[in-house]
């Protein structure tokens, strides 16, 4: 564990040289992503390696392809070219339920019947473990209890999902994904519509998961400061290509903010990484 | 196979969790309506009975516990000679009509509920998705040209419904079939099939056949007897059983395509299997009663408002409310303009339309489950 942290902190470029497959849990090669209805390639990326047991944040401006990349990693979008490997196998080789036991994904917006209780929602997370005729096993129950506890929604258990606030809803859905009990977790902008308190709750849950259960987390984040604070590893996307990767302190620089995000900002590294945005660089033309 | 070994340890909480007081109320209420409607249907008519006589005949132990009688009803043996006129009227004419109503009501309601889950749209029903018209077309063709095949009518009708639905699915398909596209495609296919049906009427020379075809199009229980019960019962039992088995799959479908896929569901497979069950339900109903409208649309809606959107209690509620509504409506259809009998579809349409309008005005986001 410590050894790995050392290598990653060195430099983002060090990632390229690392070929130890046991450290890499999700990888892509020669990937080219486009939506079936159009020819436009949204993401193209030669190689991408997500280190095992770390929190990797995907950041980038709107439309840079973060969510699209996440869709391909979670097998929701078939790549036009290239392959995605999860745990050493291509995603196509997995049986669907088996894949859902390996990798969980929480999408940006979720819908459910309004009268569904939080507890029942979380139980749906056990779908990939249950056969067609199976009832609920003790294992399912234990996983659900743990998920409810981890996401901190114990007090909401009996409430209807439709009555929850946006933040509580997100935590309830997070609990459902946690009940899937996967080693890899993909989160698509889990904090975007939440108030500060719930943003922190979500990110703290992510942290706790990663530390206590060694779960690899790939999270798309809108907020660079948040990404820098909570992730071990940043991946910056611009126009569908990986612009930079590495440890937050090396990646988040004033020039990156200017070049990729088109903002003039001051970055402060001590005592901790802080970003002070000054003004937009792409004003009205 | 740890999944098998733990199956016995099903937690009690979840096994019976869905039996809520509201579901029990719905079931008891439906049984109440059904009983009152049954008594009314049995006692009133050209051959009048008092309520007490009606009760006594319906609960007559000589019929109720007679193997010979049930062989007649369910296996089609000739009528026992010892039946009195009263017994004959009640047991051979009025009760089977009610039973057909029960089967049709349950089938239509469950079918509607299934399609509402598949499309995640409260407005979906076998009619909206073109299935009824597909099944209907086959039924008309069979009755007109191949009357000898009438005994397997539900199967043939299912095939017609399935063809229509596959067509709808194919038209709607574009990287998966979205609920809105499905509904739109269903309306298109349904309209075309309906036109062919209407067109076929012009080739019927016999006026009586035209009349019966028209009655059939409106959806009617007039003259239904044990033959129709025998025709629909096996398909109904099969379809309803299967529907209850897939209730959890339907619940997961309600979470949306994205989530269902993330949970490892083979969405198209489940949608297709569920559709097959829904088509079978609808076809069994249409084969015996014709195109009774609005039941498949409104009953799931009413039940959802009462017991919630969990599909296990929802489907069970539908199995009770559907029959109550249809048999209740048939009392009106048969007795309102006595001696003229109306097709029950006229009544369900007259009741269902306003109910639906009322819903439209009540809810802002009608359509989403």
PDB file of C-alpha atoms in Angstrom, chain B residues 3-164:
ATOM      1  CA  UNK B   3     -27.468 -18.345  -3.494  1.00  0.00           C
ATOM      2  CA  UNK B   4     -29.289 -21.657  -3.309  1.00  0.00           C
ATOM      3  CA  UNK B   5     -28.152 -22.530   0.150  1.00  0.00           C
ATOM      4  CA  UNK B   6     -29.305 -19.254   1.608  1.00  0.00           C
ATOM      5  CA  UNK B   7     -32.639 -19.294  -0.114  1.00  0.00           C
ATOM      6  CA  UNK B   8     -34.249 -20.995   2.859  1.00  0.00           C
ATOM      7  CA  UNK B   9     -33.263 -18.217   5.175  1.00  0.00           C
ATOM      8  CA  UNK B  10     -35.529 -15.673   3.592  1.00  0.00           C
ATOM      9  CA  UNK B  11     -36.075 -12.858   5.976  1.00  0.00           C
ATOM     10  CA  UNK B  12     -39.585 -12.703   7.297  1.00  0.00           C
ATOM     11  CA  UNK B  13     -39.777  -8.973   7.046  1.00  0.00           C
ATOM     12  CA  UNK B  14     -39.531  -9.028   3.319  1.00  0.00           C
ATOM     13  CA  UNK B  15     -41.525 -12.115   2.528  1.00  0.00           C
ATOM     14  CA  UNK B  16     -44.804 -10.653   3.726  1.00  0.00           C
ATOM     15  CA  UNK B  17     -43.879  -7.012   3.810  1.00  0.00           C
ATOM     16  CA  UNK B  18     -46.049  -6.152   0.844  1.00  0.00           C
ATOM     17  CA  UNK B  19     -49.243  -7.273   2.562  1.00  0.00           C
ATOM     18  CA  UNK B  20     -50.336  -3.884   3.764  1.00  0.00           C
ATOM     19  CA  UNK B  21     -53.631  -2.826   5.347  1.00  0.00           C
ATOM     20  CA  UNK B  22     -54.407  -0.875   2.194  1.00  0.00           C
ATOM     21  CA  UNK B  23     -53.987  -3.974   0.037  1.00  0.00           C
ATOM     22  CA  UNK B  24     -56.290  -5.951   2.331  1.00  0.00           C
ATOM     23  CA  UNK B  25     -58.847  -3.136   2.153  1.00  0.00           C
ATOM     24  CA  UNK B  26     -58.612  -3.139  -1.627  1.00  0.00           C
ATOM     25  CA  UNK B  27     -59.087  -6.906  -1.771  1.00  0.00           C
ATOM     26  CA  UNK B  28     -62.025  -6.944   0.649  1.00  0.00           C
ATOM     27  CA  UNK B  29     -63.637  -3.962  -1.062  1.00  0.00           C
ATOM     28  CA  UNK B  30     -63.325  -5.651  -4.450  1.00  0.00           C
ATOM     29  CA  UNK B  31     -64.783  -8.877  -3.127  1.00  0.00           C
ATOM     30  CA  UNK B  32     -67.668  -6.857  -1.677  1.00  0.00           C
ATOM     31  CA  UNK B  33     -68.384  -5.120  -4.987  1.00  0.00           C
ATOM     32  CA  UNK B  34     -68.045  -8.403  -6.806  1.00  0.00           C
ATOM     33  CA  UNK B  35     -70.503 -10.152  -4.450  1.00  0.00           C
ATOM     34  CA  UNK B  36     -73.113  -7.438  -4.775  1.00  0.00           C
ATOM     35  CA  UNK B  37     -72.701  -7.388  -8.553  1.00  0.00           C
ATOM     36  CA  UNK B  38     -72.934 -11.168  -8.681  1.00  0.00           C
ATOM     37  CA  UNK B  39     -76.162 -11.204  -6.709  1.00  0.00           C
ATOM     38  CA  UNK B  40     -77.643  -8.508  -8.880  1.00  0.00           C
ATOM     39  CA  UNK B  41     -76.634 -10.314 -12.044  1.00  0.00           C
ATOM     40  CA  UNK B  42     -77.937 -13.636 -10.787  1.00  0.00           C
ATOM     41  CA  UNK B  43     -81.321 -12.473  -9.540  1.00  0.00           C
ATOM     42  CA  UNK B  44     -82.404  -9.860 -12.080  1.00  0.00           C
ATOM     43  CA  UNK B  45     -83.266 -10.445 -15.688  1.00  0.00           C
ATOM     44  CA  UNK B  46     -85.997 -11.946 -17.777  1.00  0.00           C
ATOM     45  CA  UNK B  47     -86.204 -14.865 -15.361  1.00  0.00           C
ATOM     46  CA  UNK B  48     -86.581 -13.029 -12.047  1.00  0.00           C
ATOM     47  CA  UNK B  49     -85.366 -14.482  -8.762  1.00  0.00           C
ATOM     48  CA  UNK B  50     -85.597 -13.011  -5.287  1.00  0.00           C
ATOM     49  CA  UNK B  51     -82.259 -12.258  -3.619  1.00  0.00           C
ATOM     50  CA  UNK B  52     -82.798 -15.151  -1.227  1.00  0.00           C
ATOM     51  CA  UNK B  53     -83.462 -17.529  -4.091  1.00  0.00           C
ATOM     52  CA  UNK B  54     -80.396 -16.249  -5.868  1.00  0.00           C
ATOM     53  CA  UNK B  55     -78.260 -16.828  -2.799  1.00  0.00           C
ATOM     54  CA  UNK B  56     -79.649 -20.287  -2.318  1.00  0.00           C
ATOM     55  CA  UNK B  57     -79.044 -21.292  -5.910  1.00  0.00           C
ATOM     56  CA  UNK B  58     -75.519 -19.906  -6.029  1.00  0.00           C
ATOM     57  CA  UNK B  59     -74.619 -21.686  -2.806  1.00  0.00           C
ATOM     58  CA  UNK B  60     -76.593 -24.834  -3.657  1.00  0.00           C
ATOM     59  CA  UNK B  61     -74.443 -27.660  -2.269  1.00  0.00           C
ATOM     60  CA  UNK B  62     -75.896 -30.076  -4.822  1.00  0.00           C
ATOM     61  CA  UNK B  63     -74.171 -28.085  -7.543  1.00  0.00           C
ATOM     62  CA  UNK B  64     -71.299 -26.533  -5.658  1.00  0.00           C
ATOM     63  CA  UNK B  65     -69.964 -29.884  -4.456  1.00  0.00           C
ATOM     64  CA  UNK B  66     -71.047 -32.009  -7.366  1.00  0.00           C
ATOM     65  CA  UNK B  67     -68.159 -33.417  -9.366  1.00  0.00           C
ATOM     66  CA  UNK B  68     -70.551 -34.172 -12.195  1.00  0.00           C
ATOM     67  CA  UNK B  69     -71.661 -30.527 -12.396  1.00  0.00           C
ATOM     68  CA  UNK B  70     -68.105 -29.214 -12.512  1.00  0.00           C
ATOM     69  CA  UNK B  71     -67.228 -31.717 -15.201  1.00  0.00           C
ATOM     70  CA  UNK B  72     -70.015 -30.150 -17.192  1.00  0.00           C
ATOM     71  CA  UNK B  73     -68.801 -26.638 -16.543  1.00  0.00           C
ATOM     72  CA  UNK B  74     -65.066 -27.058 -16.864  1.00  0.00           C
ATOM     73  CA  UNK B  75     -64.691 -30.052 -19.164  1.00  0.00           C
ATOM     74  CA  UNK B  76     -67.701 -29.486 -21.372  1.00  0.00           C
ATOM     75  CA  UNK B  77     -69.710 -32.625 -20.586  1.00  0.00           C
ATOM     76  CA  UNK B  78     -73.426 -32.577 -21.337  1.00  0.00           C
ATOM     77  CA  UNK B  79     -75.729 -30.995 -18.748  1.00  0.00           C
ATOM     78  CA  UNK B  80     -76.964 -33.243 -15.949  1.00  0.00           C
ATOM     79  CA  UNK B  81     -80.706 -33.873 -16.351  1.00  0.00           C
ATOM     80  CA  UNK B  82     -81.559 -33.302 -12.719  1.00  0.00           C
ATOM     81  CA  UNK B  83     -80.864 -29.536 -12.934  1.00  0.00           C
ATOM     82  CA  UNK B  84     -83.926 -27.450 -12.259  1.00  0.00           C
ATOM     83  CA  UNK B  85     -84.782 -24.520 -14.518  1.00  0.00           C
ATOM     84  CA  UNK B  86     -83.626 -22.141 -11.807  1.00  0.00           C
ATOM     85  CA  UNK B  87     -80.322 -23.927 -11.423  1.00  0.00           C
ATOM     86  CA  UNK B  88     -79.847 -23.903 -15.156  1.00  0.00           C
ATOM     87  CA  UNK B  89     -80.489 -20.171 -15.490  1.00  0.00           C
ATOM     88  CA  UNK B  90     -78.177 -19.323 -12.626  1.00  0.00           C
ATOM     89  CA  UNK B  91     -75.449 -21.864 -13.154  1.00  0.00           C
ATOM     90  CA  UNK B  92     -75.419 -22.216 -16.871  1.00  0.00           C
ATOM     91  CA  UNK B  93     -76.240 -18.705 -18.044  1.00  0.00           C
ATOM     92  CA  UNK B  94     -75.704 -16.018 -15.426  1.00  0.00           C
ATOM     93  CA  UNK B  95     -72.776 -17.305 -13.354  1.00  0.00           C
ATOM     94  CA  UNK B  96     -70.459 -18.198 -16.257  1.00  0.00           C
ATOM     95  CA  UNK B  97     -70.971 -14.700 -17.669  1.00  0.00           C
ATOM     96  CA  UNK B  98     -69.785 -13.318 -14.338  1.00  0.00           C
ATOM     97  CA  UNK B  99     -66.836 -15.691 -14.320  1.00  0.00           C
ATOM     98  CA  UNK B 100     -65.834 -14.606 -17.808  1.00  0.00           C
ATOM     99  CA  UNK B 101     -66.043 -11.028 -16.552  1.00  0.00           C
ATOM    100  CA  UNK B 102     -63.762 -11.903 -13.639  1.00  0.00           C
ATOM    101  CA  UNK B 103     -61.171 -13.472 -15.944  1.00  0.00           C
ATOM    102  CA  UNK B 104     -61.325 -10.641 -18.469  1.00  0.00           C
ATOM    103  CA  UNK B 105     -61.115  -7.948 -15.793  1.00  0.00           C
ATOM    104  CA  UNK B 106     -58.142  -9.552 -14.074  1.00  0.00           C
ATOM    105  CA  UNK B 107     -56.323 -10.143 -17.352  1.00  0.00           C
ATOM    106  CA  UNK B 108     -56.799  -6.647 -18.698  1.00  0.00           C
ATOM    107  CA  UNK B 109     -55.792  -5.012 -15.429  1.00  0.00           C
ATOM    108  CA  UNK B 110     -52.649  -7.119 -15.033  1.00  0.00           C
ATOM    109  CA  UNK B 111     -51.733  -6.642 -18.676  1.00  0.00           C
ATOM    110  CA  UNK B 112     -52.076  -2.879 -18.334  1.00  0.00           C
ATOM    111  CA  UNK B 113     -49.976  -2.881 -15.156  1.00  0.00           C
ATOM    112  CA  UNK B 114     -47.218  -4.864 -16.864  1.00  0.00           C
ATOM    113  CA  UNK B 115     -47.067  -2.556 -19.865  1.00  0.00           C
ATOM    114  CA  UNK B 116     -47.026   0.471 -17.603  1.00  0.00           C
ATOM    115  CA  UNK B 117     -43.905  -0.902 -15.949  1.00  0.00           C
ATOM    116  CA  UNK B 118     -42.235  -1.800 -19.226  1.00  0.00           C
ATOM    117  CA  UNK B 119     -42.791   1.633 -20.709  1.00  0.00           C
ATOM    118  CA  UNK B 120     -42.555   3.416 -17.352  1.00  0.00           C
ATOM    119  CA  UNK B 121     -45.615   5.253 -18.452  1.00  0.00           C
ATOM    120  CA  UNK B 122     -48.929   5.381 -16.671  1.00  0.00           C
ATOM    121  CA  UNK B 123     -50.739   5.948 -19.930  1.00  0.00           C
ATOM    122  CA  UNK B 124     -49.626   2.645 -21.406  1.00  0.00           C
ATOM    123  CA  UNK B 125     -52.046  -0.213 -21.876  1.00  0.00           C
ATOM    124  CA  UNK B 126     -52.428  -3.054 -24.358  1.00  0.00           C
ATOM    125  CA  UNK B 127     -54.557  -0.652 -26.430  1.00  0.00           C
ATOM    126  CA  UNK B 128     -52.083   2.172 -26.524  1.00  0.00           C
ATOM    127  CA  UNK B 129     -49.291  -0.178 -27.581  1.00  0.00           C
ATOM    128  CA  UNK B 130     -51.229  -1.641 -30.508  1.00  0.00           C
ATOM    129  CA  UNK B 131     -51.455  -5.099 -28.963  1.00  0.00           C
ATOM    130  CA  UNK B 132     -55.223  -5.160 -28.706  1.00  0.00           C
ATOM    131  CA  UNK B 133     -55.657  -4.184 -32.328  1.00  0.00           C
ATOM    132  CA  UNK B 134     -53.150  -6.827 -33.431  1.00  0.00           C
ATOM    133  CA  UNK B 135     -54.890  -9.514 -31.410  1.00  0.00           C
ATOM    134  CA  UNK B 136     -58.260  -8.191 -32.531  1.00  0.00           C
ATOM    135  CA  UNK B 137     -57.386  -8.361 -36.192  1.00  0.00           C
ATOM    136  CA  UNK B 138     -56.371 -11.999 -35.886  1.00  0.00           C
ATOM    137  CA  UNK B 139     -59.571 -12.797 -34.015  1.00  0.00           C
ATOM    138  CA  UNK B 140     -61.744 -11.229 -36.694  1.00  0.00           C
ATOM    139  CA  UNK B 141     -59.884 -13.035 -39.448  1.00  0.00           C
ATOM    140  CA  UNK B 142     -60.170 -16.355 -37.625  1.00  0.00           C
ATOM    141  CA  UNK B 143     -63.865 -15.923 -36.878  1.00  0.00           C
ATOM    142  CA  UNK B 144     -64.576 -14.915 -40.459  1.00  0.00           C
ATOM    143  CA  UNK B 145     -62.481 -17.391 -42.376  1.00  0.00           C
ATOM    144  CA  UNK B 146     -61.335 -20.168 -40.042  1.00  0.00           C
ATOM    145  CA  UNK B 147     -64.092 -20.648 -37.448  1.00  0.00           C
ATOM    146  CA  UNK B 148     -62.884 -24.215 -36.819  1.00  0.00           C
ATOM    147  CA  UNK B 149     -59.792 -22.848 -35.094  1.00  0.00           C
ATOM    148  CA  UNK B 150     -61.787 -20.919 -32.508  1.00  0.00           C
ATOM    149  CA  UNK B 151     -60.755 -23.240 -29.675  1.00  0.00           C
ATOM    150  CA  UNK B 152     -57.177 -21.963 -29.715  1.00  0.00           C
ATOM    151  CA  UNK B 153     -58.251 -18.380 -30.193  1.00  0.00           C
ATOM    152  CA  UNK B 154     -56.218 -16.972 -27.269  1.00  0.00           C
ATOM    153  CA  UNK B 155     -53.032 -18.453 -28.703  1.00  0.00           C
ATOM    154  CA  UNK B 156     -53.727 -17.109 -32.179  1.00  0.00           C
ATOM    155  CA  UNK B 157     -54.737 -13.770 -30.730  1.00  0.00           C
ATOM    156  CA  UNK B 158     -51.511 -13.703 -28.704  1.00  0.00           C
ATOM    157  CA  UNK B 159     -49.593 -14.299 -31.888  1.00  0.00           C
ATOM    158  CA  UNK B 160     -51.380 -11.346 -33.467  1.00  0.00           C
ATOM    159  CA  UNK B 161     -50.755  -9.196 -30.414  1.00  0.00           C
ATOM    160  CA  UNK B 162     -47.122 -10.269 -30.403  1.00  0.00           C
ATOM    161  CA  UNK B 163     -46.673  -9.405 -34.077  1.00  0.00           C
ATOM    162  CA  UNK B 164     -48.170  -5.990 -33.449  1.00  0.00           C
TER     163      UNK B 164
END
